[in-house]
Amino acid sequence: TSTSENISAQALNCMLAFKRAYHSAYETQLQRLAHDTQYRDEMVRWNLRTTFDALPDSASREALGRDICHLCFGKLLQRKGRGAKTDLRAKRAVVFTFLSSLKELEVRSLFALFMRDFVAGSSIDFSARCIKFTDLREIRVSVQLGFVNMFTDALQQMGDRVLPFLAPILVLLLKIL
């Protein structure tokens, strides 16, 4: 078992401990998402749009979306083995395709996770006219390049789902370039 899988499993156990209705209804699917060898199959099987449309209110949809995005985010970063770059691109394609049916409210936390290293403060308000960014000189070039590559992959797989988050991301990209 890998370290990231252990962390994902422990984080999921913490989430499940709160016994939210949307967690218990989808506990098996969430556990498979946290598992390194089962997540791809689960992403193919699980129709997120149907699941989210069945939830009773926007608060539940936002919360489940946040939890799924957090579980999936580690998969977007994780590299292993010889063909790590190719494997990472393939993983990202699977994860972004899986998340592409989510609506703005449901996927917002994924884009906040993308930008967390670059934003001053603890949270990102995508509706704000101005987001205060960290001084890029304090952020390793490899992290900056990783952000550019991840956003490129997200744009390719998620298409217009990135539009609500595009303004601050473009500002950040311009700062990086």
mmCIF file of C-alpha atoms in Angstrom:
data_model
loop_
_atom_site.group_PDB
_atom_site.id
_atom_site.type_symbol
_atom_site.label_atom_id
_atom_site.label_comp_id
_atom_site.label_asym_id
_atom_site.label_seq_id
_atom_site.Cartn_x
_atom_site.Cartn_y
_atom_site.Cartn_z
ATOM 1 C CA THR A 1 0.000 0.000 0.000
ATOM 2 C CA SER A 2 1.367 3.416 -0.928
ATOM 3 C CA THR A 3 1.642 6.370 1.405
ATOM 4 C CA SER A 4 -0.881 8.409 -0.596
ATOM 5 C CA GLU A 5 -3.330 5.520 -0.489
ATOM 6 C CA ASN A 6 -2.910 5.343 3.294
ATOM 7 C CA ILE A 7 -3.484 9.073 3.616
ATOM 8 C CA SER A 8 -6.549 8.904 1.355
ATOM 9 C CA ALA A 9 -7.948 5.977 3.317
ATOM 10 C CA GLN A 10 -7.407 7.751 6.647
ATOM 11 C CA ALA A 11 -8.940 10.975 5.337
ATOM 12 C CA LEU A 12 -11.920 9.032 4.049
ATOM 13 C CA ASN A 13 -12.335 7.297 7.421
ATOM 14 C CA CYS A 14 -12.435 10.747 9.052
ATOM 15 C CA MET A 15 -15.068 11.889 6.554
ATOM 16 C CA LEU A 16 -17.145 8.761 7.110
ATOM 17 C CA ALA A 17 -16.962 9.217 10.885
ATOM 18 C CA PHE A 18 -19.281 12.236 10.544
ATOM 19 C CA LYS A 19 -21.970 9.859 9.216
ATOM 20 C CA ARG A 20 -23.412 12.276 6.684
ATOM 21 C CA ALA A 21 -26.256 10.753 4.676
ATOM 22 C CA TYR A 22 -24.449 11.281 1.382
ATOM 23 C CA HIS A 23 -21.369 9.521 2.783
ATOM 24 C CA SER A 24 -23.169 6.430 3.969
ATOM 25 C CA ALA A 25 -25.132 6.107 0.717
ATOM 26 C CA TYR A 26 -21.906 6.125 -1.318
ATOM 27 C CA GLU A 27 -19.397 4.681 1.167
ATOM 28 C CA THR A 28 -18.372 1.775 -1.086
ATOM 29 C CA GLN A 29 -17.755 4.059 -4.070
ATOM 30 C CA LEU A 30 -15.770 6.516 -1.928
ATOM 31 C CA GLN A 31 -13.604 3.720 -0.530
ATOM 32 C CA ARG A 32 -12.853 2.492 -4.038
ATOM 33 C CA LEU A 33 -11.886 6.030 -5.084
ATOM 34 C CA ALA A 34 -9.370 6.147 -2.232
ATOM 35 C CA HIS A 35 -7.789 2.829 -3.268
ATOM 36 C CA ASP A 36 -4.830 2.978 -5.700
ATOM 37 C CA THR A 37 -5.804 -0.118 -7.656
ATOM 38 C CA GLN A 38 -9.600 0.323 -7.693
ATOM 39 C CA TYR A 39 -10.154 4.004 -8.392
ATOM 40 C CA ARG A 40 -10.010 3.781 -12.209
ATOM 41 C CA ASP A 41 -12.641 1.043 -12.357
ATOM 42 C CA GLU A 42 -14.830 2.990 -9.936
ATOM 43 C CA MET A 43 -14.497 6.151 -12.008
ATOM 44 C CA VAL A 44 -15.733 4.249 -15.047
ATOM 45 C CA ARG A 45 -18.629 2.630 -13.136
ATOM 46 C CA TRP A 46 -19.883 5.563 -11.054
ATOM 47 C CA ASN A 47 -22.149 8.044 -12.836
ATOM 48 C CA LEU A 48 -21.554 11.190 -10.779
ATOM 49 C CA ARG A 49 -24.206 13.261 -12.510
ATOM 50 C CA THR A 50 -26.941 10.772 -11.582
ATOM 51 C CA THR A 51 -25.646 10.659 -8.006
ATOM 52 C CA PHE A 52 -25.527 14.438 -7.628
ATOM 53 C CA ASP A 53 -28.925 14.972 -9.237
ATOM 54 C CA ALA A 54 -30.411 12.598 -6.651
ATOM 55 C CA LEU A 55 -29.045 14.575 -3.680
ATOM 56 C CA PRO A 56 -31.697 16.631 -1.865
ATOM 57 C CA ASP A 57 -30.033 20.062 -1.745
ATOM 58 C CA SER A 58 -27.134 22.171 -2.963
ATOM 59 C CA ALA A 59 -25.337 21.946 0.404
ATOM 60 C CA SER A 60 -25.173 18.144 0.082
ATOM 61 C CA ARG A 61 -24.023 18.409 -3.541
ATOM 62 C CA GLU A 62 -21.309 20.905 -2.613
ATOM 63 C CA ALA A 63 -20.118 18.813 0.353
ATOM 64 C CA LEU A 64 -20.010 15.514 -1.554
ATOM 65 C CA GLY A 65 -18.314 17.276 -4.476
ATOM 66 C CA ARG A 66 -15.675 18.691 -2.111
ATOM 67 C CA ASP A 67 -15.028 15.257 -0.628
ATOM 68 C CA ILE A 68 -14.768 13.559 -4.030
ATOM 69 C CA CYS A 69 -12.484 16.318 -5.345
ATOM 70 C CA HIS A 70 -10.196 15.939 -2.333
ATOM 71 C CA LEU A 71 -10.013 12.169 -2.842
ATOM 72 C CA CYS A 72 -9.281 12.624 -6.555
ATOM 73 C CA PHE A 73 -6.750 15.432 -6.161
ATOM 74 C CA GLY A 74 -4.073 13.098 -4.827
ATOM 75 C CA LYS A 75 -4.477 10.925 -7.914
ATOM 76 C CA LEU A 76 -3.707 13.970 -10.073
ATOM 77 C CA LEU A 77 -0.326 14.440 -8.376
ATOM 78 C CA GLN A 78 0.814 10.893 -7.735
ATOM 79 C CA ARG A 79 3.675 9.531 -9.857
ATOM 80 C CA LYS A 80 5.080 6.039 -9.663
ATOM 81 C CA GLY A 81 7.516 3.927 -11.595
ATOM 82 C CA ARG A 82 9.349 4.173 -14.882
ATOM 83 C CA GLY A 83 6.793 5.758 -17.186
ATOM 84 C CA ALA A 84 5.755 8.227 -14.510
ATOM 85 C CA LYS A 85 5.080 11.165 -16.835
ATOM 86 C CA THR A 86 2.998 9.080 -19.238
ATOM 87 C CA ASP A 87 1.223 7.380 -16.347
ATOM 88 C CA LEU A 88 0.502 10.749 -14.730
ATOM 89 C CA ARG A 89 -1.095 12.082 -17.950
ATOM 90 C CA ALA A 90 -3.228 8.945 -18.230
ATOM 91 C CA LYS A 91 -4.299 9.237 -14.577
ATOM 92 C CA ARG A 92 -5.183 12.876 -15.037
ATOM 93 C CA ALA A 93 -7.254 12.076 -18.118
ATOM 94 C CA VAL A 94 -9.231 9.462 -16.174
ATOM 95 C CA VAL A 95 -9.749 11.719 -13.141
ATOM 96 C CA PHE A 96 -10.706 14.844 -15.105
ATOM 97 C CA THR A 97 -13.090 12.867 -17.314
ATOM 98 C CA PHE A 98 -14.689 11.416 -14.173
ATOM 99 C CA LEU A 99 -15.145 14.886 -12.662
ATOM 100 C CA SER A 100 -16.250 16.575 -15.890
ATOM 101 C CA SER A 101 -19.960 16.032 -15.255
ATOM 102 C CA LEU A 102 -19.857 18.042 -12.026
ATOM 103 C CA LYS A 103 -21.318 21.524 -11.987
ATOM 104 C CA GLU A 104 -19.552 24.671 -10.755
ATOM 105 C CA LEU A 105 -20.607 24.373 -7.115
ATOM 106 C CA GLU A 106 -19.664 20.690 -7.019
ATOM 107 C CA VAL A 107 -16.168 21.040 -8.544
ATOM 108 C CA ARG A 108 -15.124 24.414 -7.077
ATOM 109 C CA SER A 109 -12.928 22.822 -4.421
ATOM 110 C CA LEU A 110 -10.846 21.060 -7.089
ATOM 111 C CA PHE A 111 -9.820 24.392 -8.605
ATOM 112 C CA ALA A 112 -9.192 25.815 -5.140
ATOM 113 C CA LEU A 113 -6.815 22.883 -4.531
ATOM 114 C CA PHE A 114 -5.052 23.637 -7.840
ATOM 115 C CA MET A 115 -4.376 27.191 -6.750
ATOM 116 C CA ARG A 116 -3.753 26.745 -3.021
ATOM 117 C CA ASP A 117 0.044 27.135 -3.256
ATOM 118 C CA PHE A 118 -0.325 30.435 -5.082
ATOM 119 C CA VAL A 119 -2.988 32.246 -3.059
ATOM 120 C CA ALA A 120 -2.249 34.336 0.021
ATOM 121 C CA GLY A 121 -4.649 33.363 2.785
ATOM 122 C CA SER A 122 -6.470 30.188 3.612
ATOM 123 C CA SER A 123 -9.274 30.136 1.058
ATOM 124 C CA ILE A 124 -10.073 31.202 -2.480
ATOM 125 C CA ASP A 125 -13.168 33.165 -3.372
ATOM 126 C CA PHE A 126 -13.601 32.719 -7.117
ATOM 127 C CA SER A 127 -16.295 35.400 -7.188
ATOM 128 C CA ALA A 128 -13.917 38.049 -5.817
ATOM 129 C CA ARG A 129 -12.809 40.641 -8.324
ATOM 130 C CA CYS A 130 -9.235 40.367 -7.101
ATOM 131 C CA ILE A 131 -7.394 37.436 -5.572
ATOM 132 C CA LYS A 132 -4.200 38.153 -3.661
ATOM 133 C CA PHE A 133 -1.470 35.874 -4.932
ATOM 134 C CA THR A 134 1.668 34.799 -3.101
ATOM 135 C CA ASP A 135 4.952 36.195 -4.394
ATOM 136 C CA LEU A 136 5.887 33.681 -7.099
ATOM 137 C CA ARG A 137 9.567 33.989 -6.220
ATOM 138 C CA GLU A 138 8.702 32.061 -3.034
ATOM 139 C CA ILE A 139 7.280 29.124 -5.008
ATOM 140 C CA ARG A 140 9.546 26.549 -6.655
ATOM 141 C CA VAL A 141 9.593 26.658 -10.455
ATOM 142 C CA SER A 142 8.664 22.946 -10.527
ATOM 143 C CA VAL A 143 5.454 23.732 -8.607
ATOM 144 C CA GLN A 144 4.642 26.536 -11.038
ATOM 145 C CA LEU A 145 5.265 24.274 -14.020
ATOM 146 C CA GLY A 146 3.169 21.557 -12.389
ATOM 147 C CA PHE A 147 0.273 24.008 -12.090
ATOM 148 C CA VAL A 148 0.546 24.975 -15.773
ATOM 149 C CA ASN A 149 0.629 21.305 -16.834
ATOM 150 C CA MET A 150 -2.272 20.352 -14.569
ATOM 151 C CA PHE A 151 -4.408 23.224 -15.791
ATOM 152 C CA THR A 152 -3.629 22.291 -19.409
ATOM 153 C CA ASP A 153 -4.773 18.736 -18.717
ATOM 154 C CA ALA A 154 -7.900 19.982 -16.918
ATOM 155 C CA LEU A 155 -8.803 22.261 -19.814
ATOM 156 C CA GLN A 156 -8.361 19.448 -22.338
ATOM 157 C CA GLN A 157 -10.522 16.989 -20.396
ATOM 158 C CA MET A 158 -13.094 19.236 -18.714
ATOM 159 C CA GLY A 159 -13.636 21.833 -21.425
ATOM 160 C CA ASP A 160 -16.166 24.498 -20.487
ATOM 161 C CA ARG A 161 -16.372 23.252 -16.873
ATOM 162 C CA VAL A 162 -13.297 25.402 -16.170
ATOM 163 C CA LEU A 163 -14.986 28.650 -17.321
ATOM 164 C CA PRO A 164 -16.230 29.763 -13.872
ATOM 165 C CA PHE A 165 -12.643 29.560 -12.580
ATOM 166 C CA LEU A 166 -10.881 30.858 -15.660
ATOM 167 C CA ALA A 167 -10.360 34.533 -14.712
ATOM 168 C CA PRO A 168 -8.149 33.965 -11.636
ATOM 169 C CA ILE A 169 -6.391 31.047 -13.313
ATOM 170 C CA LEU A 170 -5.515 33.197 -16.333
ATOM 171 C CA VAL A 171 -4.199 35.940 -14.041
ATOM 172 C CA LEU A 172 -2.023 33.358 -12.319
ATOM 173 C CA LEU A 173 -0.830 31.913 -15.627
ATOM 174 C CA LEU A 174 0.155 35.384 -16.812
ATOM 175 C CA LYS A 175 2.060 35.977 -13.569
ATOM 176 C CA ILE A 176 3.883 32.667 -14.004
ATOM 177 C CA LEU A 177 4.789 33.366 -17.625
#
